[in-house]
């Protein structure tokens, strides 16, 4: 019994480490401070963003990314008029931004979720139950993030293998070039040796013509 309790404590502690609970906060968007659901994950930002995007794509929604050098909302992803039954029975605009927790913590991310309806932030109009569902939606994204993170690791390893293979091919090509040059060198040496013998014979013949 004690072992079971200890195991449960370890699992719970691990869950807290990799994913804190979602909470309410604010973030600057569309030139004003917006109410948002915020959560931190012990995973790289790219993995977290990919997981959310892929989850939405499975529901049939593609992200529109805010771009532009002068765009203050650059980096936000907008899912327009989306229907997520795990959060609400109504369609809303879901806007997210994922960023590094800090400069030092590149493998930890913070996700901000803004919910909008008719161009207005919907957080103040949502029932506490729906806000709780939105928090749960983010809390239970961990398996999706783990899958996305694994895919990134696989891709990175594939690139590492590919670079190593290219390096090996380059070395093998260099070896072939060196072997070819070495063979040419040996052939040139043989021809030069023969030429030297001929030239020596010519030299001796010329010397033999000297008058004593």
Tab-separated table of C-alpha atoms in Angstrom:
chain	number	residue	atom	x	y	z
A	1	UNK	CA	0.000	0.000	0.000
A	2	UNK	CA	2.844	2.349	0.918
A	3	UNK	CA	4.528	1.574	-2.417
A	4	UNK	CA	1.340	2.465	-4.298
A	5	UNK	CA	1.032	5.761	-2.419
A	6	UNK	CA	4.704	6.537	-3.057
A	7	UNK	CA	4.326	5.765	-6.771
A	8	UNK	CA	1.270	7.997	-6.962
A	9	UNK	CA	3.188	10.806	-5.281
A	10	UNK	CA	6.066	10.446	-7.752
A	11	UNK	CA	3.705	10.509	-10.742
A	12	UNK	CA	1.879	13.553	-9.370
A	13	UNK	CA	5.174	15.339	-8.722
A	14	UNK	CA	6.313	14.583	-12.290
A	15	UNK	CA	3.058	15.967	-13.693
A	16	UNK	CA	3.524	19.183	-11.714
A	17	UNK	CA	7.099	19.503	-13.008
A	18	UNK	CA	6.282	19.128	-16.710
A	19	UNK	CA	3.042	21.088	-16.641
A	20	UNK	CA	1.782	23.607	-14.110
A	21	UNK	CA	-1.947	24.249	-13.823
A	22	UNK	CA	-3.555	26.803	-16.126
A	23	UNK	CA	-4.483	30.117	-14.558
A	24	UNK	CA	-6.063	33.434	-15.527
A	25	UNK	CA	-3.929	36.416	-16.468
A	26	UNK	CA	-3.434	39.032	-19.172
A	27	UNK	CA	-1.370	39.643	-22.288
A	28	UNK	CA	-1.027	42.593	-24.658
A	29	UNK	CA	-2.849	41.970	-27.947
A	30	UNK	CA	-4.631	44.162	-30.495
A	31	UNK	CA	-3.230	47.301	-28.812
A	32	UNK	CA	-4.766	46.499	-25.422
A	33	UNK	CA	-4.369	44.266	-22.408
A	34	UNK	CA	-6.419	41.114	-22.914
A	35	UNK	CA	-7.711	38.602	-20.378
A	36	UNK	CA	-6.220	35.201	-21.135
A	37	UNK	CA	-5.715	31.668	-19.877
A	38	UNK	CA	-2.025	31.054	-19.200
A	39	UNK	CA	-0.113	27.842	-18.659
A	40	UNK	CA	3.543	26.839	-18.447
A	41	UNK	CA	5.004	23.657	-19.907
A	42	UNK	CA	8.425	22.086	-19.361
A	43	UNK	CA	8.819	21.633	-23.104
A	44	UNK	CA	10.302	23.760	-25.923
A	45	UNK	CA	7.959	26.450	-27.328
A	46	UNK	CA	8.006	24.854	-30.791
A	47	UNK	CA	6.700	21.560	-29.402
A	48	UNK	CA	3.921	23.316	-27.473
A	49	UNK	CA	2.856	25.424	-30.452
A	50	UNK	CA	2.974	22.452	-32.834
A	51	UNK	CA	0.820	20.410	-30.453
A	52	UNK	CA	-1.865	23.103	-30.247
A	53	UNK	CA	-1.829	23.730	-34.000
A	54	UNK	CA	-2.071	20.011	-34.789
A	55	UNK	CA	-4.896	19.594	-32.286
A	56	UNK	CA	-6.814	22.404	-33.994
A	57	UNK	CA	-6.053	21.025	-37.454
A	58	UNK	CA	-7.630	17.726	-36.410
A	59	UNK	CA	-10.760	19.736	-35.612
A	60	UNK	CA	-10.595	21.271	-39.081
A	61	UNK	CA	-9.127	24.690	-38.269
A	62	UNK	CA	-5.965	26.242	-39.660
A	63	UNK	CA	-4.040	29.007	-37.958
A	64	UNK	CA	-3.595	32.487	-39.337
A	65	UNK	CA	-0.272	33.876	-38.163
A	66	UNK	CA	0.272	37.515	-37.322
A	67	UNK	CA	3.326	38.684	-39.291
A	68	UNK	CA	5.188	41.838	-40.196
A	69	UNK	CA	8.156	43.695	-38.736
A	70	UNK	CA	5.973	46.519	-37.406
A	71	UNK	CA	3.153	44.250	-36.257
A	72	UNK	CA	3.019	44.352	-32.460
A	73	UNK	CA	0.959	41.155	-32.495
A	74	UNK	CA	3.618	39.218	-34.404
A	75	UNK	CA	3.821	35.626	-33.219
A	76	UNK	CA	0.151	35.260	-32.312
A	77	UNK	CA	-1.856	32.525	-34.032
A	78	UNK	CA	-5.537	33.077	-34.765
A	79	UNK	CA	-8.082	30.296	-35.204
A	80	UNK	CA	-11.106	32.101	-36.579
A	81	UNK	CA	-14.672	31.060	-35.730
A	82	UNK	CA	-13.596	27.733	-34.252
A	83	UNK	CA	-15.824	25.230	-32.506
A	84	UNK	CA	-14.082	23.441	-29.615
A	85	UNK	CA	-16.667	21.422	-27.729
A	86	UNK	CA	-14.185	20.683	-24.934
A	87	UNK	CA	-14.299	24.398	-24.084
A	88	UNK	CA	-17.619	25.828	-25.233
A	89	UNK	CA	-20.743	24.897	-27.134
A	90	UNK	CA	-20.437	28.155	-29.095
A	91	UNK	CA	-18.025	29.145	-31.839
A	92	UNK	CA	-15.300	31.591	-30.874
A	93	UNK	CA	-12.020	32.989	-32.101
A	94	UNK	CA	-9.103	31.345	-30.322
A	95	UNK	CA	-5.869	33.305	-30.261
A	96	UNK	CA	-2.668	31.839	-28.849
A	97	UNK	CA	0.890	32.884	-28.342
A	98	UNK	CA	3.663	30.541	-27.224
A	99	UNK	CA	6.993	31.890	-26.073
A	100	UNK	CA	10.033	30.900	-24.063
A	101	UNK	CA	9.555	31.169	-20.335
A	102	UNK	CA	12.807	33.129	-20.161
A	103	UNK	CA	16.042	33.606	-22.072
A	104	UNK	CA	17.758	31.065	-19.846
A	105	UNK	CA	14.928	28.518	-20.022
A	106	UNK	CA	14.748	27.651	-23.714
A	107	UNK	CA	13.164	24.263	-22.990
A	108	UNK	CA	10.255	25.741	-21.042
A	109	UNK	CA	7.314	27.520	-22.623
A	110	UNK	CA	4.415	29.751	-21.688
A	111	UNK	CA	1.171	29.510	-23.660
A	112	UNK	CA	-1.370	32.346	-23.672
A	113	UNK	CA	-4.921	31.647	-24.840
A	114	UNK	CA	-7.307	34.488	-25.676
A	115	UNK	CA	-10.934	33.686	-26.456
A	116	UNK	CA	-12.833	36.236	-28.501
A	117	UNK	CA	-16.384	36.558	-29.757
A	118	UNK	CA	-17.667	39.238	-32.151
A	119	UNK	CA	-14.353	41.058	-31.907
A	120	UNK	CA	-14.499	41.335	-28.120
A	121	UNK	CA	-12.673	39.396	-25.428
A	122	UNK	CA	-15.072	36.685	-24.278
A	123	UNK	CA	-13.454	35.926	-20.932
A	124	UNK	CA	-15.581	38.415	-19.001
A	125	UNK	CA	-18.783	37.003	-20.488
A	126	UNK	CA	-18.001	33.323	-20.135
A	127	UNK	CA	-19.369	31.283	-17.285
A	128	UNK	CA	-16.862	30.077	-14.703
A	129	UNK	CA	-17.642	26.556	-15.895
A	130	UNK	CA	-16.522	27.359	-19.452
A	131	UNK	CA	-13.359	29.071	-18.201
A	132	UNK	CA	-12.654	25.962	-16.158
A	133	UNK	CA	-13.117	23.842	-19.271
A	134	UNK	CA	-10.647	26.045	-21.148
A	135	UNK	CA	-8.122	25.546	-18.353
A	136	UNK	CA	-8.694	21.789	-18.435
A	137	UNK	CA	-8.226	21.813	-22.210
A	138	UNK	CA	-4.736	23.246	-21.709
A	139	UNK	CA	-3.985	21.129	-18.638
A	140	UNK	CA	-4.651	17.926	-20.571
A	141	UNK	CA	-2.592	18.865	-23.637
A	142	UNK	CA	0.505	17.197	-22.205
A	143	UNK	CA	0.216	13.929	-24.228
A	144	UNK	CA	-0.117	15.962	-27.450
A	145	UNK	CA	2.924	18.038	-26.508
A	146	UNK	CA	4.956	14.924	-25.746
A	147	UNK	CA	4.112	13.540	-29.206
A	148	UNK	CA	4.999	16.850	-30.883
A	149	UNK	CA	8.242	17.063	-28.918
A	150	UNK	CA	9.171	13.507	-29.905
A	151	UNK	CA	8.621	14.372	-33.567
A	152	UNK	CA	10.921	17.384	-33.198
A	153	UNK	CA	13.567	15.201	-31.570
A	154	UNK	CA	13.246	12.638	-34.370
A	155	UNK	CA	13.534	15.385	-36.992
A	156	UNK	CA	16.598	16.834	-35.256
A	157	UNK	CA	18.208	13.395	-35.060
A	158	UNK	CA	17.414	12.741	-38.732
A	159	UNK	CA	19.174	16.002	-39.604
A	160	UNK	CA	22.157	14.994	-37.447
A	161	UNK	CA	22.358	11.624	-39.202
A	162	UNK	CA	21.976	13.299	-42.601
A	163	UNK	CA	24.813	15.739	-41.841
A	164	UNK	CA	27.040	12.878	-40.673
A	165	UNK	CA	26.248	10.901	-43.842
A	166	UNK	CA	27.057	13.934	-46.007
A	167	UNK	CA	30.329	14.374	-44.137
A	168	UNK	CA	31.177	10.692	-44.652
A	169	UNK	CA	30.369	10.935	-48.364
A	170	UNK	CA	32.582	14.003	-48.610
A	171	UNK	CA	35.427	12.170	-46.912
A	172	UNK	CA	34.919	9.154	-49.171
A	173	UNK	CA	34.954	11.412	-52.237
A	174	UNK	CA	38.128	13.072	-50.944
A	175	UNK	CA	39.663	9.625	-50.478
A	176	UNK	CA	38.801	8.683	-54.068
A	177	UNK	CA	40.327	11.934	-55.300
A	178	UNK	CA	43.460	11.329	-53.237
A	179	UNK	CA	43.697	7.718	-54.429
A	180	UNK	CA	43.264	8.881	-58.013
A	181	UNK	CA	45.914	11.564	-57.537
A	182	UNK	CA	48.200	9.013	-55.859
A	183	UNK	CA	47.761	6.607	-58.780
A	184	UNK	CA	48.482	9.426	-61.225
A	185	UNK	CA	51.505	10.381	-59.126
A	186	UNK	CA	52.878	6.833	-59.175
A	187	UNK	CA	52.347	6.641	-62.933
A	188	UNK	CA	54.072	9.990	-63.380
A	189	UNK	CA	56.975	8.782	-61.226
A	190	UNK	CA	57.380	5.658	-63.373
A	191	UNK	CA	57.300	7.720	-66.564
A	192	UNK	CA	59.756	10.216	-65.076
A	193	UNK	CA	62.146	7.418	-64.036
A	194	UNK	CA	62.063	6.050	-67.590
A	195	UNK	CA	62.611	9.531	-68.979
A	196	UNK	CA	65.543	10.071	-66.606
A	197	UNK	CA	67.176	6.845	-67.830
A	198	UNK	CA	66.750	7.928	-71.434
A	199	UNK	CA	68.128	11.396	-70.677
A	200	UNK	CA	71.098	9.883	-68.816
A	201	UNK	CA	71.825	7.666	-71.810
A	202	UNK	CA	71.670	10.709	-74.069
A	203	UNK	CA	73.966	12.549	-71.658
A	204	UNK	CA	76.541	9.725	-71.688
A	205	UNK	CA	76.393	9.569	-75.455
A	206	UNK	CA	77.063	13.285	-75.685
A	207	UNK	CA	79.896	13.056	-73.170
A	208	UNK	CA	81.376	10.240	-75.252
A	209	UNK	CA	81.724	12.622	-78.162
A	210	UNK	CA	84.149	14.817	-76.222
A	211	UNK	CA	87.638	14.939	-77.620
A	212	UNK	CA	90.308	13.854	-75.207
